[in-house]
Tab-separated table of C-alpha atoms and ligand atoms in Angstrom:
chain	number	residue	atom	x	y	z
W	1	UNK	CA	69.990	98.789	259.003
W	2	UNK	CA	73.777	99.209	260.735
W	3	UNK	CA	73.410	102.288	262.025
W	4	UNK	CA	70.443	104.172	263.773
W	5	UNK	CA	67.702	106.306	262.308
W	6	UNK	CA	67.601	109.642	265.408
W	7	UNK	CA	64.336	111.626	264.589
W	8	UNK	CA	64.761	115.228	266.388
W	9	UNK	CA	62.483	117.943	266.786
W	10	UNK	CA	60.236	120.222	269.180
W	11	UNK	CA	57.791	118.670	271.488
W	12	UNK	CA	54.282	118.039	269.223
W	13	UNK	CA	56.792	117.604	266.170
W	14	UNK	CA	55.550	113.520	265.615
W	15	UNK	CA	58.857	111.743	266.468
W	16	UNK	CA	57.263	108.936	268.429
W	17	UNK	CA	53.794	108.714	266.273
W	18	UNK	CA	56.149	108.594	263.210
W	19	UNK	CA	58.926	106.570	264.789
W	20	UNK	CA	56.368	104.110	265.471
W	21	UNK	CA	54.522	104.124	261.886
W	22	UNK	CA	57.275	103.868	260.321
W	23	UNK	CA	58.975	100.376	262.394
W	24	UNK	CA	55.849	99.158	261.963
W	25	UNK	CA	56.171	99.722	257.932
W	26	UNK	CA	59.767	98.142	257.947
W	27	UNK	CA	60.261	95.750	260.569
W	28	UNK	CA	63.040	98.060	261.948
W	29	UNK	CA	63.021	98.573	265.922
W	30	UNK	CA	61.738	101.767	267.614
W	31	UNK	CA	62.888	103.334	270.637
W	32	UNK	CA	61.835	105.762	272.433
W	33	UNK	CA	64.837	107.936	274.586
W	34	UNK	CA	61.774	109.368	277.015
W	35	UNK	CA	60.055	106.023	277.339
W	36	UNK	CA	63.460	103.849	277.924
W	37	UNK	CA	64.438	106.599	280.921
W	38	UNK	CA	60.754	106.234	282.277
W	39	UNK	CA	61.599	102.605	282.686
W	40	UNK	CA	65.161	102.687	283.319
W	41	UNK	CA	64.353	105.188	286.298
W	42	UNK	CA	60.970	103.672	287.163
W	43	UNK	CA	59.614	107.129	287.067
W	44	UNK	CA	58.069	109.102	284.685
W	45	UNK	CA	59.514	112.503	283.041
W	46	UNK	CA	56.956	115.052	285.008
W	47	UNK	CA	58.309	112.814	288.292
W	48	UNK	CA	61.691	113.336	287.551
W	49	UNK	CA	61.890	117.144	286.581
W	50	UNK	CA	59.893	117.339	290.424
W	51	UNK	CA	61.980	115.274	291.958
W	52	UNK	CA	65.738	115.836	290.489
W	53	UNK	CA	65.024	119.238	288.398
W	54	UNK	CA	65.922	119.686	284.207
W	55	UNK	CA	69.525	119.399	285.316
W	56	UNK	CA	69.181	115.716	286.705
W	57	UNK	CA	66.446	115.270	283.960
W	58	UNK	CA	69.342	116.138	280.993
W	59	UNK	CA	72.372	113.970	283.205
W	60	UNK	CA	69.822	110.831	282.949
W	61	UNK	CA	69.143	111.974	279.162
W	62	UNK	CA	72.384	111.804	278.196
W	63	UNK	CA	73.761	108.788	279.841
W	64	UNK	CA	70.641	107.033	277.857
W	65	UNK	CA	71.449	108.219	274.665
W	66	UNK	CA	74.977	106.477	275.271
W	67	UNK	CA	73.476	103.574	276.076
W	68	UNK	CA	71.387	103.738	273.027
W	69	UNK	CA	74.197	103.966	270.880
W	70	UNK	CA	75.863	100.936	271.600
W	71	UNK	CA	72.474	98.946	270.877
W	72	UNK	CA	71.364	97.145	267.432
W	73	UNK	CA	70.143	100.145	264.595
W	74	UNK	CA	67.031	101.075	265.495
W	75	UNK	CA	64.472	103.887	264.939
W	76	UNK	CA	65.261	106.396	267.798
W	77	UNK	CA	62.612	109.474	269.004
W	78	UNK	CA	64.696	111.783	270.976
W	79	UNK	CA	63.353	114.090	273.444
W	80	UNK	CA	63.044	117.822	271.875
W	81	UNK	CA	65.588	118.777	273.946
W	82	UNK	CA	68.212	116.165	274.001
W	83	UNK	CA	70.838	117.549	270.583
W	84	UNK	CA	71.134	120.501	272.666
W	85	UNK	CA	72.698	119.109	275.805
W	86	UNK	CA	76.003	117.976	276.582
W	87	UNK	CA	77.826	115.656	273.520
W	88	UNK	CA	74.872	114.163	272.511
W	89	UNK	CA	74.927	116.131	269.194
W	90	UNK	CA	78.455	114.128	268.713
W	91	UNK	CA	77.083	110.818	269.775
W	92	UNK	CA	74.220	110.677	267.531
W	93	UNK	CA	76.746	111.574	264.642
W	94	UNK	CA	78.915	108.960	265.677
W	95	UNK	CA	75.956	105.909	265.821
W	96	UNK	CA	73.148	107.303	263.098
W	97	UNK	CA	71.703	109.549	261.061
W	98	UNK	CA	69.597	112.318	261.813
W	99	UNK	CA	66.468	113.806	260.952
W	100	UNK	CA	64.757	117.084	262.059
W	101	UNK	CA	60.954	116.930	261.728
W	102	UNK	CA	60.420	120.744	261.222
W	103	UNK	CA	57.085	121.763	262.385
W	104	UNK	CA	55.670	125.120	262.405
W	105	UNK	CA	55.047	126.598	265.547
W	106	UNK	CA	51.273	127.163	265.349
W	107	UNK	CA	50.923	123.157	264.538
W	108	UNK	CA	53.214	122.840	267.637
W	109	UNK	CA	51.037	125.456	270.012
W	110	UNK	CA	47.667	123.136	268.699
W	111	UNK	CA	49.125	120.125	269.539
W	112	UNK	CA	50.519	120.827	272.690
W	113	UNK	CA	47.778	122.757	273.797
W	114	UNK	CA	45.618	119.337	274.042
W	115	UNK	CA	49.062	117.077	275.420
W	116	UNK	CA	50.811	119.818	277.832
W	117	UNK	CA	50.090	118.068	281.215
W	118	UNK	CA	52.727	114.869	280.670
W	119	UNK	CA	55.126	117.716	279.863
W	120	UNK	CA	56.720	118.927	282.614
W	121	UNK	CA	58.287	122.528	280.949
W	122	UNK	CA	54.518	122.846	279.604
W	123	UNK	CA	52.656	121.729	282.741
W	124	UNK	CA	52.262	125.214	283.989
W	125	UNK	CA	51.459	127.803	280.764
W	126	UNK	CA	48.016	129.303	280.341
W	127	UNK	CA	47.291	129.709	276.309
W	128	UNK	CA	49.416	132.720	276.014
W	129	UNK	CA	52.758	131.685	278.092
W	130	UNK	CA	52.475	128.683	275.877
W	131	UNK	CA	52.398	130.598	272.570
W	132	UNK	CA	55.367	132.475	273.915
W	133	UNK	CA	57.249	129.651	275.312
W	134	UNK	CA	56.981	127.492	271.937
W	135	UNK	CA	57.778	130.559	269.901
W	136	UNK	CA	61.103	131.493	272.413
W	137	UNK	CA	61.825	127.702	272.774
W	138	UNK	CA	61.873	127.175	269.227
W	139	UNK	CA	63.551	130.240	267.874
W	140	UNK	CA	66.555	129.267	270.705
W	141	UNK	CA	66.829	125.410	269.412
W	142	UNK	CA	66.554	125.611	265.991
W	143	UNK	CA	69.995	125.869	265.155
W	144	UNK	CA	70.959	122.244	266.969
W	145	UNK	CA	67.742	120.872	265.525
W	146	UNK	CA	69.571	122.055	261.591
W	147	UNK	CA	72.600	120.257	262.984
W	148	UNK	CA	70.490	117.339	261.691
W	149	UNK	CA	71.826	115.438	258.941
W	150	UNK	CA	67.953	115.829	257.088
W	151	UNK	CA	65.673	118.680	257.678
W	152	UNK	CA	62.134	116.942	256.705
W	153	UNK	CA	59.252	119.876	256.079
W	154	UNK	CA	56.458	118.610	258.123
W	155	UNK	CA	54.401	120.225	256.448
W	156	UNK	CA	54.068	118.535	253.542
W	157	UNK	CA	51.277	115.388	253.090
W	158	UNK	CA	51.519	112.495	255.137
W	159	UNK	CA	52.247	110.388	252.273
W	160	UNK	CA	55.715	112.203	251.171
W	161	UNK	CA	56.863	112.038	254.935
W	162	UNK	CA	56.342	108.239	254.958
W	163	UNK	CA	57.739	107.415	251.624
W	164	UNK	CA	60.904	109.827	252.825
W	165	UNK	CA	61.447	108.391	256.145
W	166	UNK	CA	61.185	104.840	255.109
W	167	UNK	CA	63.620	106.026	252.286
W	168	UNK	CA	66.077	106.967	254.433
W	169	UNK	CA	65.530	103.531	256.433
W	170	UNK	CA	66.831	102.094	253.179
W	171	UNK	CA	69.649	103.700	252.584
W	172	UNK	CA	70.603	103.310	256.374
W	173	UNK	CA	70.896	99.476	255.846
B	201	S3P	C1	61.634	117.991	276.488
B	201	S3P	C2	60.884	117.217	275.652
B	201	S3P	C3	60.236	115.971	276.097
B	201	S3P	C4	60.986	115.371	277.304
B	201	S3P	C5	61.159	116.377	278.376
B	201	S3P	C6	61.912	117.626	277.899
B	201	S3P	C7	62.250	119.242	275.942
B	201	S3P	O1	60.229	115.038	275.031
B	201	S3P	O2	62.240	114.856	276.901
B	201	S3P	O3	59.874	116.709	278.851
B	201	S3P	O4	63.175	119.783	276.564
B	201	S3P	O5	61.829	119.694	274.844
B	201	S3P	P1	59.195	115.115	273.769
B	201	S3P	O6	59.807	116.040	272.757
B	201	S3P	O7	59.155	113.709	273.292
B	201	S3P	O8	57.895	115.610	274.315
């Protein structure tokens, strides 16, 4: 693989659990954007948003996905916000391809309801603030998440998803 594989979606959309299947399946390396900051930082996201707000959150974000791009191809999760900040749109068309995992927002709300606590834009929502937010949050990032070069329908069985991504991971190389 020369250049790297971005996967890009909402919170709940799968980008790590599928980033991780899927370097498993072909021996290509996975990275994690929220994970690398967590240990760049020696903090972890909920600690940061506390401690330096979303502002010094999305300035650590992007300086990591820089850093990212100048690294062997890999498998990269983003966070679900990070093509909507700053250049990072341009730098992930400059070092990869992209690929928007489009979930529907009720799979999202189900999800997250179960995970919101190590989400620190979650931590706080009862059921319905939640339903709102994802709904709002969505509807407001969907149109940097179709800046992806490949909009992949989540919905579809598990078994076309794989055999897509790990097409892609071919044609990458
Ligand atoms: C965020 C998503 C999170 C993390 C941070 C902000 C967002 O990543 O980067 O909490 O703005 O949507 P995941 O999408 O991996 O949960």
């Amino acid at each position: 693989m020369t250049k790297h594989l971005f996967l890009v979606g909402f919170m709940g959309s799968g980008k790590s659990h599928w980033g991780e299947k899927i370097s498993a399946r072909t021996g290509v390396p996975f990275l994690d954007l929220d994970v690398l900051i967590e240990a760049g930082e020696g903090n972890s996201i909920p600690e940061i948003f506390a401690r330096q707000g979303e502002s010094g959150f999305r300035d650590l974000e992007r300086s990591y996905l820089h850093r990212v791009a100048g690294l062997p191809a890999s498998i990269v999760a983003l966070g679900g916000g990070t093509p909507c900040f700053f250049d990072n749109q341009a730098v992930m068309e400059a070092s990869g391809t992209s690929v928007y995992l489009k979930t529907a927002p009720e799979v999202l709300i189900s999800r997250l309801e179960r995970e919101a606590e190590q989400r620190p834009l979650l931590a706080q929502l009862d059921r319905t603030a939640l339903h709102s937010f994802v709904h709002e949050r969505l509807a407001a990032r969907e149109s940097c998440y179709l800046k992806a070069d490949i909009v992949l329908d989540m919905a579809q069985e598990e078994k076309l998803i794989q055999e897509r991504l790990e097409a892609l991971i071919r044609r990458n190389k």
